[in-house]
Coordinates of C-alpha atoms in Angstrom, one line a residue:
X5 CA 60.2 -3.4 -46.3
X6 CA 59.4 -6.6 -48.3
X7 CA 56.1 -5.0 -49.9
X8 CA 57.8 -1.5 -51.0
X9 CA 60.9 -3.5 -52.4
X10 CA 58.0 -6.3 -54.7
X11 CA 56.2 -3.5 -55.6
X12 CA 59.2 -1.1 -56.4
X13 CA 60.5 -3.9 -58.1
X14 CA 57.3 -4.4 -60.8
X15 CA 57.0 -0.4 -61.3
X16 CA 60.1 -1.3 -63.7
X17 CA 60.2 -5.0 -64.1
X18 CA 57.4 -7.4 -65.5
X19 CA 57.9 -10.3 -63.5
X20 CA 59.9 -11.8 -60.2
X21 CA 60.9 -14.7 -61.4
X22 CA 61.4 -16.5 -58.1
X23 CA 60.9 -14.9 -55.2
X24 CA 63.7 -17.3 -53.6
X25 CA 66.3 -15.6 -55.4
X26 CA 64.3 -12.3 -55.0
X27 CA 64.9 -12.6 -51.2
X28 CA 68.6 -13.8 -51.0
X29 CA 69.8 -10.8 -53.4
X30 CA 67.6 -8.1 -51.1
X31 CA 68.7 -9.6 -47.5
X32 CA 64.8 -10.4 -46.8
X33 CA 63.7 -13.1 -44.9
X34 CA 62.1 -15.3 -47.5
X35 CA 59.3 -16.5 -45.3
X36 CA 58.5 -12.6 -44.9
X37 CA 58.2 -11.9 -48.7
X38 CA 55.8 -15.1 -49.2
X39 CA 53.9 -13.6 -46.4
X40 CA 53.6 -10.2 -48.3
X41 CA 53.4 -11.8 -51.8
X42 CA 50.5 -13.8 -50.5
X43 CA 48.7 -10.5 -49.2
X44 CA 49.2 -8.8 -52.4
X45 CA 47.8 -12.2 -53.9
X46 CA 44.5 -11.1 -52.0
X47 CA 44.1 -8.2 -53.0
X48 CA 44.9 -8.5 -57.0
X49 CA 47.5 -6.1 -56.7
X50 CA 50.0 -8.9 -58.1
X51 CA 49.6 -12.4 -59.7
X52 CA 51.3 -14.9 -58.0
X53 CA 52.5 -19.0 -59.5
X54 CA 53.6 -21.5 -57.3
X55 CA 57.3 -22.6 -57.4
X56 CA 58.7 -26.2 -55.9
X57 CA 61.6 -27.6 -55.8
X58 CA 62.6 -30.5 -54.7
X59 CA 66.1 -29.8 -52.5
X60 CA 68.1 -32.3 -50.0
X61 CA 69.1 -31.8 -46.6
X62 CA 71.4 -33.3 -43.7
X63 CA 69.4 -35.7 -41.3
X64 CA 71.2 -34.9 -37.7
X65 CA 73.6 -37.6 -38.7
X66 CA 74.6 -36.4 -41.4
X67 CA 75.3 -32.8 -40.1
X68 CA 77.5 -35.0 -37.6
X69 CA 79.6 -36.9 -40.2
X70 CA 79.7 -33.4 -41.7
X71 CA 81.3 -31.9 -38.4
X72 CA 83.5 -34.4 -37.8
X73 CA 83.8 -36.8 -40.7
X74 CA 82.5 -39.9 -41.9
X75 CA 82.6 -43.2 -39.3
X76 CA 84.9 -45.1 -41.7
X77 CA 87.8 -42.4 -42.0
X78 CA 87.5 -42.2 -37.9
X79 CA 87.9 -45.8 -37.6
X80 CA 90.7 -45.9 -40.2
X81 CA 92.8 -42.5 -38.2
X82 CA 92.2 -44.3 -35.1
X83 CA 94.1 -47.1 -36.2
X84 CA 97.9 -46.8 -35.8
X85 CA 99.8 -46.0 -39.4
X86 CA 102.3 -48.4 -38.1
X87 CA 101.6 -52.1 -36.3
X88 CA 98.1 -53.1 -35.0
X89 CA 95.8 -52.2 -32.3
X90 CA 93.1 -54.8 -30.9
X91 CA 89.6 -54.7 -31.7
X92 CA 88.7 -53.8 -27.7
X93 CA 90.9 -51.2 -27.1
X94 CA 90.0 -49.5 -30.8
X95 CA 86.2 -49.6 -29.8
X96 CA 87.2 -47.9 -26.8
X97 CA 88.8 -45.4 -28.7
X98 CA 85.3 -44.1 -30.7
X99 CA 81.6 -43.7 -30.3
X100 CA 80.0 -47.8 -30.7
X101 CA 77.4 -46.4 -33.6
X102 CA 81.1 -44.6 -35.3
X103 CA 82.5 -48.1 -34.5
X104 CA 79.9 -50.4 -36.0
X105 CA 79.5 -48.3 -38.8
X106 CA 83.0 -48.1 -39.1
X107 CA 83.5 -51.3 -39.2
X108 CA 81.1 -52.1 -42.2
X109 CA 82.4 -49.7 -44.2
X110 CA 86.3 -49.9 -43.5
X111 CA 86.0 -52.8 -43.9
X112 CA 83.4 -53.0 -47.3
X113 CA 86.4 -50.5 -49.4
X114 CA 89.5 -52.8 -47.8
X115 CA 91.0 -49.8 -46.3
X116 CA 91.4 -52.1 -42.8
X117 CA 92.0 -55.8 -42.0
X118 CA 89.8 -56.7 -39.4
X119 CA 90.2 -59.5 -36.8
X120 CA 91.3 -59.7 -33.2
X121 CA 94.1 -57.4 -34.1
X122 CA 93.2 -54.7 -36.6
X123 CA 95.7 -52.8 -38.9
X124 CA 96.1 -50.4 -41.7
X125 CA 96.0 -52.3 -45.7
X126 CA 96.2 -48.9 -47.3
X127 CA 98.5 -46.1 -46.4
X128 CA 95.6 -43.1 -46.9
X129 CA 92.3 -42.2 -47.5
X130 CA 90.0 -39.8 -49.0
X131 CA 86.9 -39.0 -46.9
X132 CA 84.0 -38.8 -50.2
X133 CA 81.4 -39.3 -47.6
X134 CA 82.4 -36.2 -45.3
X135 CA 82.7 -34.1 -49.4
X136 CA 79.6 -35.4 -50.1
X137 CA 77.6 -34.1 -47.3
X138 CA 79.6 -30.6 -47.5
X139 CA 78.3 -30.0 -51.4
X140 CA 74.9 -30.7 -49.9
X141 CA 75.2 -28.3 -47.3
X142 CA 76.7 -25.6 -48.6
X143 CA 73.5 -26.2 -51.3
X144 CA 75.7 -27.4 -53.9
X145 CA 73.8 -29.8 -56.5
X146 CA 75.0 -33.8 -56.5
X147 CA 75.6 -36.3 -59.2
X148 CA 72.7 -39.2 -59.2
X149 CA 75.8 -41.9 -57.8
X150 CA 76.2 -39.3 -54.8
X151 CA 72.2 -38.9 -53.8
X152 CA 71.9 -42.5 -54.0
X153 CA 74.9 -43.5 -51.5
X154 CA 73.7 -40.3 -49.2
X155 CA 70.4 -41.4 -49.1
X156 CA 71.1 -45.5 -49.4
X157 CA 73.0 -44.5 -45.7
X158 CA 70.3 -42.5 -44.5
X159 CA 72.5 -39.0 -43.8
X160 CA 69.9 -36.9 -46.5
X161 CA 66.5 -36.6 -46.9
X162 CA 64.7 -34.7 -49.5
X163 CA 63.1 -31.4 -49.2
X164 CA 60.6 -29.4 -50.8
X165 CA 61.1 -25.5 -51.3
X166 CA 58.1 -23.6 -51.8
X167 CA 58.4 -20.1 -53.3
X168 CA 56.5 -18.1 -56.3
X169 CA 57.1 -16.3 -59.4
X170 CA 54.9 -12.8 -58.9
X171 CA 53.7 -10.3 -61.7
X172 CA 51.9 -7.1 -62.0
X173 CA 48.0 -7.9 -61.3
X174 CA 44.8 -5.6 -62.3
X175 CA 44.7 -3.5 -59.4
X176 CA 48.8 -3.3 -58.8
X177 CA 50.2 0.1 -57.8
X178 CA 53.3 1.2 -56.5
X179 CA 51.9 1.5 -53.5
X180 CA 49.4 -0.2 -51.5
X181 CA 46.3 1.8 -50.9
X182 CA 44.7 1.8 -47.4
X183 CA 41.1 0.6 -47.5
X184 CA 38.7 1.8 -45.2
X185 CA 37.1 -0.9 -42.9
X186 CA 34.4 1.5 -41.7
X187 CA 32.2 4.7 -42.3
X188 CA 32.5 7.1 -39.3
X189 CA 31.1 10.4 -38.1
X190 CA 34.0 12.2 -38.9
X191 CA 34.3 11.0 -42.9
X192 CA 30.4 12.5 -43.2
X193 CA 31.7 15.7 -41.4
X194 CA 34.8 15.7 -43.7
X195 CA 33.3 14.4 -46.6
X196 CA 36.0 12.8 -47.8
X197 CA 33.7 9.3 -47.5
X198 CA 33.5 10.0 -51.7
X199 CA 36.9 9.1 -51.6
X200 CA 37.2 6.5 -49.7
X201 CA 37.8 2.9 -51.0
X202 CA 35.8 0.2 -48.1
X203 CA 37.3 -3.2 -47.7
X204 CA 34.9 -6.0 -49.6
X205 CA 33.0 -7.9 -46.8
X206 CA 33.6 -11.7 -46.3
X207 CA 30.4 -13.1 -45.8
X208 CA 31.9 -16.8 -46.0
X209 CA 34.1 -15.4 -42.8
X210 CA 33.9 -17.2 -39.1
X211 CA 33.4 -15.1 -36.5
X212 CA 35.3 -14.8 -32.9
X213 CA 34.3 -18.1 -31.0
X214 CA 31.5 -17.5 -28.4
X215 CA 32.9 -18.3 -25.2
X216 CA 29.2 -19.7 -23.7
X217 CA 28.2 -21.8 -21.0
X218 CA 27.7 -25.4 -22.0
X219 CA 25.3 -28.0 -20.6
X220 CA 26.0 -30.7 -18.7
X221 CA 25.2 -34.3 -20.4
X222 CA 23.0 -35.0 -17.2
X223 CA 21.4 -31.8 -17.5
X224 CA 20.5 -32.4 -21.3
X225 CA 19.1 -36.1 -20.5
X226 CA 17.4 -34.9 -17.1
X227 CA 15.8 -32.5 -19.6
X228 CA 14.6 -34.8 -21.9
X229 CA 13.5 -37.0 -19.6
X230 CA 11.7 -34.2 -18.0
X231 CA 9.9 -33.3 -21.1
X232 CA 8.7 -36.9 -21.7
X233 CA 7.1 -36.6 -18.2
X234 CA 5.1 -33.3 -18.9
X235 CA 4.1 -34.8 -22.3
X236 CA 2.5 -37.6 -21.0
X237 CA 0.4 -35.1 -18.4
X238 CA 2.9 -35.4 -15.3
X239 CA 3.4 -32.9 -12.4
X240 CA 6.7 -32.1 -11.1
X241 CA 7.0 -32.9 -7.1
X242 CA 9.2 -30.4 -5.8
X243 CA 12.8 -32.0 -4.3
X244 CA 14.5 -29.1 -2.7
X245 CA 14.5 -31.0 0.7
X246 CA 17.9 -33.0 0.5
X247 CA 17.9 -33.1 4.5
X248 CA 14.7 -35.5 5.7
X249 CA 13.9 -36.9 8.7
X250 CA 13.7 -41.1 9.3
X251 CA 10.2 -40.8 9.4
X252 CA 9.4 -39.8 6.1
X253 CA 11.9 -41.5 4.5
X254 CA 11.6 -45.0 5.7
X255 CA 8.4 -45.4 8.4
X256 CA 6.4 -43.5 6.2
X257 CA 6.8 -46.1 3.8
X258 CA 6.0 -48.7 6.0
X259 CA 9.8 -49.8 6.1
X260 CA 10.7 -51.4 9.4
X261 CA 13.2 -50.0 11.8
X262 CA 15.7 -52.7 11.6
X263 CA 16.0 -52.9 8.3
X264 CA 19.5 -52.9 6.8
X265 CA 18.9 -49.4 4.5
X266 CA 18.7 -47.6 7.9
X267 CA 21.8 -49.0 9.6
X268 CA 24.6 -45.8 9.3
X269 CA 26.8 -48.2 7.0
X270 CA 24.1 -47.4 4.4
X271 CA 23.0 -43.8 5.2
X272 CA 24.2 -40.7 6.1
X273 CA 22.6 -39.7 9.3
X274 CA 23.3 -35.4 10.3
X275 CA 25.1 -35.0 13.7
X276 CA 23.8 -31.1 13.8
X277 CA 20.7 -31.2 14.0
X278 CA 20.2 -34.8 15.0
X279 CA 16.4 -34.8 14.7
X280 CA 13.2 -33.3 13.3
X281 CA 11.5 -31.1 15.1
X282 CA 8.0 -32.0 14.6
X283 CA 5.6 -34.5 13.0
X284 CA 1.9 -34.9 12.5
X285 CA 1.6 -36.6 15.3
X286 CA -2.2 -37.9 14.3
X287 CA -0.7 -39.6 11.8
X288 CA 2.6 -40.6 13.2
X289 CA 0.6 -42.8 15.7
X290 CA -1.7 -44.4 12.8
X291 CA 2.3 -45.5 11.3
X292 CA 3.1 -46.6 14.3
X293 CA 0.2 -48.9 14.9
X294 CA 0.3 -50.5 11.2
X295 CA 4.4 -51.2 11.9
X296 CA 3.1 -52.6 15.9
X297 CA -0.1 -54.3 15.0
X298 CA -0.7 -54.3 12.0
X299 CA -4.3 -53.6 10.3
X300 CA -5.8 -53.1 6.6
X301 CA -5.7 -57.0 6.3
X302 CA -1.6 -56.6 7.3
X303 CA -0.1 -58.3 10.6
X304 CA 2.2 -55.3 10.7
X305 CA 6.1 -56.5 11.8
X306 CA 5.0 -57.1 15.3
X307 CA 7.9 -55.2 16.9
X308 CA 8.2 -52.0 19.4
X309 CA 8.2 -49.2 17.3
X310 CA 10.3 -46.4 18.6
X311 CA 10.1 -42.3 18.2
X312 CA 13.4 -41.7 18.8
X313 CA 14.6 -43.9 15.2
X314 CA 12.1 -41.7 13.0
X315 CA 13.2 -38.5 14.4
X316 CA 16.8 -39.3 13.6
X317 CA 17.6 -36.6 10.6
X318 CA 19.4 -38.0 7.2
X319 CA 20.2 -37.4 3.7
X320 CA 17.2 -38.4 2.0
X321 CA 18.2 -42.3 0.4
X322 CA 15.6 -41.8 -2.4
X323 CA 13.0 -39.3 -3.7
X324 CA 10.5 -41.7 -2.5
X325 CA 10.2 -39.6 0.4
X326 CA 8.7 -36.6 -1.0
X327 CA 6.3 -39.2 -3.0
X328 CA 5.5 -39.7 1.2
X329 CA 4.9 -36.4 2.0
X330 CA 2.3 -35.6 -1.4
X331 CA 0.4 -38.4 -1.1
X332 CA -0.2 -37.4 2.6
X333 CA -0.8 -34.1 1.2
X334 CA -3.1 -35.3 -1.5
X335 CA -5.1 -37.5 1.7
X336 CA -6.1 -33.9 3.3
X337 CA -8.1 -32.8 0.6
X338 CA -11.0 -34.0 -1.2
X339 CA -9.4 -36.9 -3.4
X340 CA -8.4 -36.5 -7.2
X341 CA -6.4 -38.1 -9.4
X342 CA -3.0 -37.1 -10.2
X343 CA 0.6 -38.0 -11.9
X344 CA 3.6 -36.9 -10.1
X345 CA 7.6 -37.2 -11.2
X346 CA 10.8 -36.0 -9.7
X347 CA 14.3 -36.0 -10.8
X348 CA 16.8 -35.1 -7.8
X349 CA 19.6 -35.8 -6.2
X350 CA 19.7 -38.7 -3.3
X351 CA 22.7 -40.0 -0.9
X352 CA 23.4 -43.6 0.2
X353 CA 27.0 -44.8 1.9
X354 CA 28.1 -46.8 -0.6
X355 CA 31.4 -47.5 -1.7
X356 CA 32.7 -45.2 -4.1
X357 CA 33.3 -48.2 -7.8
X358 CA 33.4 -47.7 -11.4
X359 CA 29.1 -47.5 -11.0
X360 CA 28.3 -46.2 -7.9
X361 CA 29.0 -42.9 -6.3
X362 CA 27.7 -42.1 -2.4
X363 CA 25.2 -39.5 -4.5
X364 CA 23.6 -39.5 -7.7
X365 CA 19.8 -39.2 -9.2
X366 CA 16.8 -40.3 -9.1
X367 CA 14.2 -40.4 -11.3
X368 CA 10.7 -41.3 -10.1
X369 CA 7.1 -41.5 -11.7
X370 CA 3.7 -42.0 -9.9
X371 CA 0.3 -42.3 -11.0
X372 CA -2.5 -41.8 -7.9
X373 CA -5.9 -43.0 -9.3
X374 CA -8.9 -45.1 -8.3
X375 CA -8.9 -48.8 -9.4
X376 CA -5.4 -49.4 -10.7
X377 CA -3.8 -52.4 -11.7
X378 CA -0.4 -53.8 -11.9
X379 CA -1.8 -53.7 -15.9
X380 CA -2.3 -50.2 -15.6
X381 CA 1.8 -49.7 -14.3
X382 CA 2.9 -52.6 -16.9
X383 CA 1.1 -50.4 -19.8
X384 CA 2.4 -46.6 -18.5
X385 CA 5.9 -48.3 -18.3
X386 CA 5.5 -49.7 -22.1
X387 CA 5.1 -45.9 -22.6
X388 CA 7.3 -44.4 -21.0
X389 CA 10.2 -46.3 -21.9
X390 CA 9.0 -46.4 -25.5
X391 CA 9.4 -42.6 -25.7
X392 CA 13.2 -43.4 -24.7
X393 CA 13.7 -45.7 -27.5
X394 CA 13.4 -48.8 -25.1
X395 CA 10.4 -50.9 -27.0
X396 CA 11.8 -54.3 -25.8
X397 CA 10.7 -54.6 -21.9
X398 CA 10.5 -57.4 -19.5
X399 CA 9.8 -57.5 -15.9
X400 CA 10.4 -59.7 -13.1
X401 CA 8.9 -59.9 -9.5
X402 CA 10.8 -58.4 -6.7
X403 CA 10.3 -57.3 -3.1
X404 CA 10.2 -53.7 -2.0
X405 CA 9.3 -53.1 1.4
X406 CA 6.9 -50.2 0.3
X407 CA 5.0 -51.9 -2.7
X408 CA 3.3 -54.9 -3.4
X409 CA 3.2 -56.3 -5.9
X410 CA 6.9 -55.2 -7.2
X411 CA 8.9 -55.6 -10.2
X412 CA 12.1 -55.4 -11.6
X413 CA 11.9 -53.9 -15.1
X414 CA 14.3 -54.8 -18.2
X415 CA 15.0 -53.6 -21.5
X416 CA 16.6 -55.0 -24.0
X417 CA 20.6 -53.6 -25.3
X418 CA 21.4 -53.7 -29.1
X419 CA 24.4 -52.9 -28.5
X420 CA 25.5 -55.2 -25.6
X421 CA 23.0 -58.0 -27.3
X422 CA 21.3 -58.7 -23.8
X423 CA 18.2 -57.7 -21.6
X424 CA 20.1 -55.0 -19.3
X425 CA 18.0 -53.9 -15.7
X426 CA 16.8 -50.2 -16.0
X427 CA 14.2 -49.7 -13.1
X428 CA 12.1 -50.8 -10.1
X429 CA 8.5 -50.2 -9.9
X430 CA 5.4 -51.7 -8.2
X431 CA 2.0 -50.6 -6.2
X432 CA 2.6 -48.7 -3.1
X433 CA 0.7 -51.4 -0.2
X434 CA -2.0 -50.3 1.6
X435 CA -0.3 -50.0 5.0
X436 CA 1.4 -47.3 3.4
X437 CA -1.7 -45.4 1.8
X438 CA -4.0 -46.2 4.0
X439 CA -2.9 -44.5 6.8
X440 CA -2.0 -41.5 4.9
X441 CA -6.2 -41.2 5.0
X442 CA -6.6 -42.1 0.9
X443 CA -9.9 -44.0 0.1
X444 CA -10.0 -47.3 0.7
X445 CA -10.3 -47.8 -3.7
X446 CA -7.2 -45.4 -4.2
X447 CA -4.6 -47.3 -5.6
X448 CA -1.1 -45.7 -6.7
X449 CA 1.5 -47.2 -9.1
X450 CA 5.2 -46.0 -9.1
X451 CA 8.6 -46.4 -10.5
X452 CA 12.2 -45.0 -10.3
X453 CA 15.6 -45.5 -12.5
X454 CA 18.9 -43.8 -12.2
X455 CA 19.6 -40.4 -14.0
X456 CA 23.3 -41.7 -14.4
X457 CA 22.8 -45.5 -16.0
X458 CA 20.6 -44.2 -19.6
X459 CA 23.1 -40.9 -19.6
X460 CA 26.7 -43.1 -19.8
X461 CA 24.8 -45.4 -22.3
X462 CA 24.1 -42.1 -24.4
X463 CA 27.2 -40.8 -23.9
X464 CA 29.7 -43.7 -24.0
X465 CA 31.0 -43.1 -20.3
X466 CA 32.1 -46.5 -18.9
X467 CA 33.4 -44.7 -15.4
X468 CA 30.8 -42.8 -13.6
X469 CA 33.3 -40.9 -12.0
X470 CA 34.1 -39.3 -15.3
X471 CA 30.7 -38.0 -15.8
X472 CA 29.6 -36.9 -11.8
X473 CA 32.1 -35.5 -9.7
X474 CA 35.2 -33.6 -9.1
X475 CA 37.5 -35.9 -11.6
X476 CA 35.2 -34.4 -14.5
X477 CA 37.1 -33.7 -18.0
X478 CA 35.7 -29.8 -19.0
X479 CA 36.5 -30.7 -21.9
X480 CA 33.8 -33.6 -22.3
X481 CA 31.0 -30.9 -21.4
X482 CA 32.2 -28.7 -24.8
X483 CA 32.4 -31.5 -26.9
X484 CA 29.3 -33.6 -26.3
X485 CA 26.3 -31.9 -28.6
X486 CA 22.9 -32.3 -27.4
X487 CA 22.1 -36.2 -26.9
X488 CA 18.6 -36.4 -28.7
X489 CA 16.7 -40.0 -26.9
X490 CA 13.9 -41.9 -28.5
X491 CA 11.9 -41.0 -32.3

């Protein structure tokens, strides 16, 4: 209705000269006629110029004051004609903003005397305020004295009106002609495509959002990380095997039986099934002996070793265990050197903080070769962390039960201006090798860091709970882009 009444309107008439008026005289919803005029704007079937004009409204206080009349003239009826009335009961009387408002201006134009008691000094009133706010209303124009005591009070605010002035364009007609969008089988059959007029094409137009699956930030930095490993000539272990027995996660690394890691306040040890079914048992006695006796220029922990603790079944504490089970698969076969990495998931019973979770990952790095050095680890670890962007790195001895010697490894923070721990690492011992059947010269360097700690340093993520876990924002998966790490 809007369009045939513009466009009826400019078959006889050279210009709307403001579509405001246009609207009110026609019965059409303004908004709907800038709407149209717009579209016609598009299409050069009318030129269209802005119109503004600055207008004033009521505030909601105004529209009140409107309603029921300004606070002064209620204070003044509320006040009898005749006598006095106290200042208590009259705020009783009225709203307290109509009161203290009231007050001010009552008194201000000396229509009331005002004290305990309060009483009439003028017989009647004329309520300006309540005609003021009326004209505006009713969209009646003010003298500059009535705008600035409306406005001084706060009851208007000003207003711009938007509308346009609209004239014939190049391609106006009387009535809109219907483009075609596309060119089907049945305008060939028809032939009535020569007729046709196609819609332009918008090349500069955004397409539908792709609604896509979106990475994980571990995912992207596991993947990165990942890539550094196969760069540098790295195999991946494979770490489907969350469920391990004791044995290869702690004996086999020459861990001792009573150490804390394996007490059930630190592990999660499986009810169903309880224990492994089998071991090599050749080389389960060779681990036992080492842990009894000793041997390989080691006293061993010179306690009774028992069968029963390294069948119990668990959720593996660390992917060191499958570093266990390849280099015991790397023993059987005629020896050659090899790099190994893993990044998977591991479970300790820990309490649930800000920084630790009862699972998270694991990254780990080995290097199996003959005649390594704590050297060789210090110079791989310069490389590796180098290709993270960590070129600052210090280290500092530690114990591990499954590597001697061992070291803490730091690197140092721009942005929290300190030296911040990032790893372990060290050289697996030869009680640990040597029974596996390695060469006696077969030495193997390793080292492990948390997927979570360099990912929330990336990302920004103070909470680990809001990167891992249940309590995980969607909406921080869409909006992180990829993290890029290193040069």
């Amino acid at each position: 209705m809007a369009e045939e009444a513009i466009l009826g309107y400019l078959e006889n008439n050279e210009l709307i000269s403001d579509s405001g008026k246009f609207a009110a005289e026609r019965g059409l919803d303004h908004n709907d006629v800038v709407n149209v005029i717009k579209s016609l704007h598009g299409f050069r079937y009318v030129d269209a110029q802005d119109i503004k004009r600055e207008t004033w409204v009521l505030t909601d206080e105004g529209k009140k004051y409107a309603a029921e009349g300004s606070p002064e003239v209620q204070l003044f009826l509320a006040v009898p004609a005749e006598g006095s009335i106290s200042k208590d009961e009259l705020q009783k009387k009225l709203d307290p903003s109509v009161f203290k408002i009231g007050c001010s201006q009552a008194g201000k134009n000396k229509w009331v005397e005002m004290g305990k008691q309060v009483s009439r000094k003028v017989q009647n009133v004329e309520d300006k305020v309540k005609d003021l706010l009326l004209h505006v209303q009713n969209g009646h124009a003010l003298e500059k004295d009535g705008i600035s005591t409306l406005k001084a009070r706060k009851l208007i605010v000003p207003q711009t009106w938007k509308g346009y002035s609209v004239s014939k364009g190049p391609n106006y007609a009387p009535k809109r002609k219907k483009v075609a969008t596309d060119l089907t089988r049945e305008n060939l059959q028809r032939g009535d495509w020569k007729e046709l007029e196609f819609k332009d094409y918008n090349f500069n137009a955004k397409g539908q959002p792709a609604e896509g699956g979106h990475l994980h930030p571990l995912l992207k930095v596991r993947k990165q990380l990942k890539d550094i490993f196969l760069q540098m000539g790295f195999e991946e272990m494979p770490t489907n095997n969350f469920v391990e027995s004791s044995f290869w996660n702690f004996d086999a690394l020459f861990q001792p039986q009573q150490h804390p890691a394996r007490d059930s306040h630190d592990t999660f040890f499986l009810e169903e099934p309880s224990t492994t079914r089998e071991l090599p048992e050749d080389y389960v006695e060779r681990v036992k002996s080492v842990h009894e006796s000793g041997g390989y220029g080691s006293r061993g922990y010179g306690y009774d070793w028992k069968r029963e603790e390294a069948n119990k079944n668990l959720l593996r504490t660390h992917t060191t265990a499958v570093s266990s089970r390849m280099l015991k698969a790397l023993a059987e076969k005629p020896f050659a050197p090899k790099k190994y990495f893993s990044i998977d998931r591991v479970f300790r019973n820990e309490a649930v903080d800000r920084t630790h979770l009862a699972e998270f990952h694991q990254i780990e790095g080995l290097v199996c070769d003959r005649g390594l050095t704590l050297g060789d680890l210090i110079g791989v670890l310069h490389d590796f962390f180098s290709r993270l962007g960590m070129s600052k790195l210090r280290f500092k001895p530690a114990y591990n039960p499954y590597t001697e010697p061992s070291m803490e490894i730091f690197s140092y923070h721009e942005g929290l201006g300190k030296w911040v721990e990032i790893g372990n690492s060290g050289m697996f011992r030869p009680e640990m090798l040597l029974p596996m059947g390695l060469p006696e010269d077969v030495r193997v360097i390793a080292w492990g860091l948390s997927l979570e700690r360099p990912t929330m340093i990336l990302y920004g993520i103070d909470n680990i709970r809001d990167l891992f876990g249940h309590k995980v924002d969607l909406g921080l998966i869409k909006r992180n882009p990829i993290c890029r790490i290193g040069i």
